[in-house]
């Protein structure tokens, strides 16, 4: 019989691989051979990118067309486009942009505009009051915004605005930057002259498609436009609300999910049961997906695997294997990549969890096998929302085409099996990476063994765990409606002011109890995979349901004991470290006192908390540094000073360039292209902005401000980076030897 541990071990890198869906087997030598093939595919993917000049020209054209639509009908006004393709690890040949309805307030931000839940991954926009009067012609009889009518009107406006004026590619933002682009808090450079003449424009609208296609020149570039509405908050079905605290990437998931939600004008598939189909919008979260892609560098193993899969998809669409892909979309493949990266976080070994280069082919084959299973049998295809494969298919898909795609993907796997015939030894860099990861794993194992059954958490670990828990609370506070477990009703009590810190502690404790139970449930289901005894499977399922009820009852008793503990009231619960320490003490106490129900569930969860915190707590300062909080605060201060008249735009920018990287980059750019006229644009909301011509003074007029040299701190950091590189180089030479 199968087990969860054995099922996971068959996928764990480091040995032979048997693909569960296709049944193909790859030896360790074959996987090592395919690693070099993965590198070749990744290099091919890097060479097929569109040039920056052409992309800028297309963005200027698209922005002018969108501006023209907003001028003809102010309801379709858009302040800036959202470039969905920027930073993608699996980037298509087309440029993809999300056009937001900025005249519509963010959904759920007021009573007049709300997003009501529909099927999983979908919702309906309900308008009342003034907003209903503004959008009256697009409303259904029940008061919902009709998606089909809105798209029809927007496409009509787009088609009539091919010669519109205005716009500029500098107003296009990536998905991660949108949440920082609030009115009065950001600015951008805009060129006064256009880059494309009217003769170079050609607009093509694909009838019946969710995307509006814009082609430039004689097929040189293609852009796809999607209409969407901003959403404040998130849906309870979003993936981020199910990420446990023990996940290695939990902090990244929680911080990236606190904004950037949209209702896109994409209808549900015909296979999905839905009441009002014309008023149903698809829920997107491009900011989270962009943050996950940007977290790893373009040279990381995850990026190489994604790039190799991207090239294989193009080859399958071009007919390089048996048949061609018809319905399998690139987005479905990218969702599979993210699920594979998340599954790597569950590996017990650090060498497997960190995705070294030696395991690239292993993960690529598992990805192709998962796509084969998706085409052959169906299943969950989405990532942020657990939607079926029909919600992420290509345009014009039919159910009968899935079998053709399954045959094509399996033919690709068979071709890879044929290619992997030569034995290639591991490279020195692979040996170094494996040795470092094994040493890191042994250090963590020694630290865990020395801690005993009830380990003592350091301040660094407690600080990390509280940070992750607080970010999770922020995510859950954005959920408009959430299903509660049976014992959470015990949390809803009227408390006095001096008891509120205790209730905050209990809130986090209840979330962790829920997560431990859900992880144990998922592990139980994975143990049933591959079992052929149906009666035994039914018996285990009934047994688990009974244990689940006992676990919830025991959890409620534990929470009640925490609430009645007199010693807890004397603790300083305003200190986050004290709160986190007490939460862990109560979890360990519950696992120790209740060995029948709480113990088996909480022990694996607590082990995961300790292991994750001891590994990731070292990177908390680095993670906060990447958020560039001071840079954004400096940008906001500068823009507010310009708006209230206390700062002159040009001189203020020069002064800001001494302290902030964004200002220095703008000054260097303007100084480099002094022969071009630029304007500083400061958005004020509702599609409006004020602008100033930017003219840098000569060095004689303002020499001190133009002297933009490295500060003493920057020089010290540069020396430290150089020293680290020298030490790592010497360490590599000592470990693998000088092989020149």
mmCIF file of C-alpha atoms in Angstrom, residues 160-332:
data_model
loop_
_atom_site.group_PDB
_atom_site.id
_atom_site.type_symbol
_atom_site.label_atom_id
_atom_site.label_comp_id
_atom_site.label_asym_id
_atom_site.label_seq_id
_atom_site.Cartn_x
_atom_site.Cartn_y
_atom_site.Cartn_z
ATOM 1 C CA UNK A 160 -12.322 54.208 -32.711
ATOM 2 C CA UNK A 161 -9.175 55.490 -30.981
ATOM 3 C CA UNK A 162 -6.342 54.239 -33.178
ATOM 4 C CA UNK A 163 -5.351 57.849 -33.916
ATOM 5 C CA UNK A 164 -5.826 59.191 -30.405
ATOM 6 C CA UNK A 165 -3.398 61.639 -28.844
ATOM 7 C CA UNK A 166 -1.740 61.550 -25.434
ATOM 8 C CA UNK A 167 -0.373 58.625 -23.491
ATOM 9 C CA UNK A 168 3.203 57.539 -23.095
ATOM 10 C CA UNK A 169 4.916 54.292 -22.246
ATOM 11 C CA UNK A 170 6.310 55.716 -18.999
ATOM 12 C CA UNK A 171 2.872 55.334 -17.396
ATOM 13 C CA UNK A 172 2.993 51.560 -17.680
ATOM 14 C CA UNK A 173 3.725 49.861 -14.356
ATOM 15 C CA UNK A 174 4.549 46.308 -13.429
ATOM 16 C CA UNK A 175 2.102 44.433 -11.219
ATOM 17 C CA UNK A 176 4.311 44.728 -8.112
ATOM 18 C CA UNK A 177 4.601 48.516 -8.356
ATOM 19 C CA UNK A 178 0.890 49.281 -8.672
ATOM 20 C CA UNK A 179 0.172 49.221 -4.938
ATOM 21 C CA UNK A 180 2.811 51.937 -4.428
ATOM 22 C CA UNK A 181 1.409 54.134 -7.220
ATOM 23 C CA UNK A 182 -1.269 55.913 -5.202
ATOM 24 C CA UNK A 183 -2.206 59.478 -6.238
ATOM 25 C CA UNK A 184 -0.015 62.264 -4.801
ATOM 26 C CA UNK A 185 2.652 59.727 -3.732
ATOM 27 C CA UNK A 186 4.537 58.954 -6.955
ATOM 28 C CA UNK A 187 5.807 60.600 -10.113
ATOM 29 C CA UNK A 188 7.332 59.565 -13.417
ATOM 30 C CA UNK A 189 9.245 60.927 -16.388
ATOM 31 C CA UNK A 190 7.437 61.419 -19.670
ATOM 32 C CA UNK A 191 8.841 62.259 -23.068
ATOM 33 C CA UNK A 192 7.121 65.006 -24.992
ATOM 34 C CA UNK A 193 7.483 63.495 -28.475
ATOM 35 C CA UNK A 194 5.952 60.260 -29.751
ATOM 36 C CA UNK A 195 7.885 57.284 -31.017
ATOM 37 C CA UNK A 196 5.502 55.884 -33.645
ATOM 38 C CA UNK A 197 3.778 57.633 -36.507
ATOM 39 C CA UNK A 198 0.214 56.918 -37.506
ATOM 40 C CA UNK A 199 1.395 54.895 -40.511
ATOM 41 C CA UNK A 200 3.005 52.334 -38.205
ATOM 42 C CA UNK A 201 -0.203 51.552 -36.361
ATOM 43 C CA UNK A 202 -2.504 48.662 -37.028
ATOM 44 C CA UNK A 203 -5.255 47.500 -34.691
ATOM 45 C CA UNK A 204 -6.795 44.037 -34.808
ATOM 46 C CA UNK A 205 -9.645 42.936 -32.548
ATOM 47 C CA UNK A 206 -10.217 39.203 -32.168
ATOM 48 C CA UNK A 207 -13.948 38.611 -31.961
ATOM 49 C CA UNK A 208 -15.123 36.517 -29.053
ATOM 50 C CA UNK A 209 -11.850 36.604 -27.160
ATOM 51 C CA UNK A 210 -11.365 38.009 -23.672
ATOM 52 C CA UNK A 211 -8.196 39.771 -24.799
ATOM 53 C CA UNK A 212 -8.166 42.703 -27.228
ATOM 54 C CA UNK A 213 -5.271 42.173 -29.629
ATOM 55 C CA UNK A 214 -3.176 45.130 -30.818
ATOM 56 C CA UNK A 215 -0.563 44.507 -33.505
ATOM 57 C CA UNK A 216 2.163 46.983 -34.443
ATOM 58 C CA UNK A 217 3.701 47.175 -37.889
ATOM 59 C CA UNK A 218 3.873 44.087 -40.078
ATOM 60 C CA UNK A 219 3.573 41.579 -37.245
ATOM 61 C CA UNK A 220 6.624 42.921 -35.397
ATOM 62 C CA UNK A 221 4.920 42.911 -31.999
ATOM 63 C CA UNK A 222 1.601 42.020 -30.462
ATOM 64 C CA UNK A 223 -0.092 43.315 -27.326
ATOM 65 C CA UNK A 224 -3.064 41.845 -25.485
ATOM 66 C CA UNK A 225 -5.336 44.085 -23.414
ATOM 67 C CA UNK A 226 -7.605 42.894 -20.626
ATOM 68 C CA UNK A 227 -10.214 45.012 -18.840
ATOM 69 C CA UNK A 228 -10.501 44.772 -15.059
ATOM 70 C CA UNK A 229 -11.735 46.462 -11.889
ATOM 71 C CA UNK A 230 -9.722 47.003 -8.721
ATOM 72 C CA UNK A 231 -10.696 45.019 -5.622
ATOM 73 C CA UNK A 232 -10.001 45.961 -2.020
ATOM 74 C CA UNK A 233 -9.489 42.856 0.067
ATOM 75 C CA UNK A 234 -9.385 39.267 -1.101
ATOM 76 C CA UNK A 235 -11.517 36.183 -1.432
ATOM 77 C CA UNK A 236 -11.465 33.485 1.233
ATOM 78 C CA UNK A 237 -10.659 30.890 -1.438
ATOM 79 C CA UNK A 238 -7.340 32.573 -2.310
ATOM 80 C CA UNK A 239 -4.295 30.351 -1.976
ATOM 81 C CA UNK A 240 -2.467 32.677 0.411
ATOM 82 C CA UNK A 241 -5.017 32.070 3.160
ATOM 83 C CA UNK A 242 -4.091 28.380 3.090
ATOM 84 C CA UNK A 243 -0.291 28.774 3.261
ATOM 85 C CA UNK A 244 0.865 27.432 6.646
ATOM 86 C CA UNK A 245 3.327 29.226 8.883
ATOM 87 C CA UNK A 246 5.805 26.360 8.487
ATOM 88 C CA UNK A 247 6.113 26.957 4.740
ATOM 89 C CA UNK A 248 9.599 28.293 3.875
ATOM 90 C CA UNK A 249 8.071 30.992 1.640
ATOM 91 C CA UNK A 250 5.235 31.933 4.005
ATOM 92 C CA UNK A 251 6.529 35.449 4.693
ATOM 93 C CA UNK A 252 6.788 36.186 0.970
ATOM 94 C CA UNK A 253 3.270 34.882 0.339
ATOM 95 C CA UNK A 254 1.712 36.874 3.175
ATOM 96 C CA UNK A 255 3.389 40.187 2.354
ATOM 97 C CA UNK A 256 2.752 39.892 -1.394
ATOM 98 C CA UNK A 257 -0.940 39.109 -0.945
ATOM 99 C CA UNK A 258 -1.860 42.345 0.838
ATOM 100 C CA UNK A 259 -3.108 44.100 -2.278
ATOM 101 C CA UNK A 260 -3.259 43.889 -6.043
ATOM 102 C CA UNK A 261 -6.589 42.077 -6.450
ATOM 103 C CA UNK A 262 -8.679 42.571 -9.598
ATOM 104 C CA UNK A 263 -11.918 41.387 -11.145
ATOM 105 C CA UNK A 264 -11.015 40.715 -14.787
ATOM 106 C CA UNK A 265 -13.516 40.671 -17.635
ATOM 107 C CA UNK A 266 -13.227 36.933 -18.224
ATOM 108 C CA UNK A 267 -16.326 34.784 -18.131
ATOM 109 C CA UNK A 268 -16.644 31.347 -16.544
ATOM 110 C CA UNK A 269 -16.240 28.238 -18.718
ATOM 111 C CA UNK A 270 -19.277 26.378 -19.983
ATOM 112 C CA UNK A 271 -18.483 23.451 -17.689
ATOM 113 C CA UNK A 272 -18.891 25.627 -14.573
ATOM 114 C CA UNK A 273 -22.357 25.920 -13.062
ATOM 115 C CA UNK A 274 -23.105 29.629 -12.719
ATOM 116 C CA UNK A 275 -26.335 31.584 -12.314
ATOM 117 C CA UNK A 276 -25.709 34.930 -14.004
ATOM 118 C CA UNK A 277 -22.896 34.190 -16.452
ATOM 119 C CA UNK A 278 -22.874 37.582 -18.189
ATOM 120 C CA UNK A 279 -22.301 39.370 -14.861
ATOM 121 C CA UNK A 280 -19.588 37.018 -13.544
ATOM 122 C CA UNK A 281 -15.977 38.259 -13.490
ATOM 123 C CA UNK A 282 -12.810 36.232 -12.962
ATOM 124 C CA UNK A 283 -10.679 37.055 -9.899
ATOM 125 C CA UNK A 284 -6.997 37.789 -10.477
ATOM 126 C CA UNK A 285 -4.028 38.582 -8.253
ATOM 127 C CA UNK A 286 -1.147 39.483 -10.590
ATOM 128 C CA UNK A 287 0.845 41.215 -7.833
ATOM 129 C CA UNK A 288 1.289 37.965 -5.891
ATOM 130 C CA UNK A 289 2.323 36.019 -8.978
ATOM 131 C CA UNK A 290 4.756 38.754 -10.020
ATOM 132 C CA UNK A 291 6.287 38.845 -6.530
ATOM 133 C CA UNK A 292 6.843 35.082 -6.578
ATOM 134 C CA UNK A 293 8.517 35.322 -9.981
ATOM 135 C CA UNK A 294 10.702 38.238 -8.904
ATOM 136 C CA UNK A 295 11.809 36.561 -5.679
ATOM 137 C CA UNK A 296 14.236 34.239 -7.457
ATOM 138 C CA UNK A 297 16.853 35.557 -9.853
ATOM 139 C CA UNK A 298 16.846 34.769 -13.552
ATOM 140 C CA UNK A 299 19.809 32.436 -12.965
ATOM 141 C CA UNK A 300 18.120 30.385 -10.233
ATOM 142 C CA UNK A 301 17.118 26.784 -10.817
ATOM 143 C CA UNK A 302 13.426 27.672 -10.629
ATOM 144 C CA UNK A 303 13.879 30.249 -13.391
ATOM 145 C CA UNK A 304 15.835 27.806 -15.542
ATOM 146 C CA UNK A 305 13.158 25.145 -15.187
ATOM 147 C CA UNK A 306 10.431 27.657 -16.051
ATOM 148 C CA UNK A 307 12.378 28.893 -19.083
ATOM 149 C CA UNK A 308 12.970 25.346 -20.312
ATOM 150 C CA UNK A 309 9.276 24.522 -19.940
ATOM 151 C CA UNK A 310 8.422 27.728 -21.790
ATOM 152 C CA UNK A 311 10.508 26.652 -24.788
ATOM 153 C CA UNK A 312 9.027 23.157 -24.745
ATOM 154 C CA UNK A 313 5.522 24.655 -24.855
ATOM 155 C CA UNK A 314 6.476 26.669 -27.933
ATOM 156 C CA UNK A 315 7.909 23.558 -29.557
ATOM 157 C CA UNK A 316 4.745 21.593 -28.811
ATOM 158 C CA UNK A 317 2.609 24.372 -30.281
ATOM 159 C CA UNK A 318 4.768 24.399 -33.399
ATOM 160 C CA UNK A 319 4.309 20.652 -33.929
ATOM 161 C CA UNK A 320 7.787 19.473 -32.954
ATOM 162 C CA UNK A 321 6.251 16.418 -31.277
ATOM 163 C CA UNK A 322 3.152 14.330 -31.930
ATOM 164 C CA UNK A 323 0.459 16.826 -32.916
ATOM 165 C CA UNK A 324 0.220 20.339 -31.517
ATOM 166 C CA UNK A 325 -1.085 21.844 -28.297
ATOM 167 C CA UNK A 326 -4.628 23.173 -28.690
ATOM 168 C CA UNK A 327 -6.037 24.102 -25.283
ATOM 169 C CA UNK A 328 -3.195 23.907 -22.746
ATOM 170 C CA UNK A 329 -2.300 27.517 -21.952
ATOM 171 C CA UNK A 330 0.992 29.009 -20.849
ATOM 172 C CA UNK A 331 -0.685 30.309 -17.711
ATOM 173 C CA UNK A 332 -1.741 26.775 -16.727
#
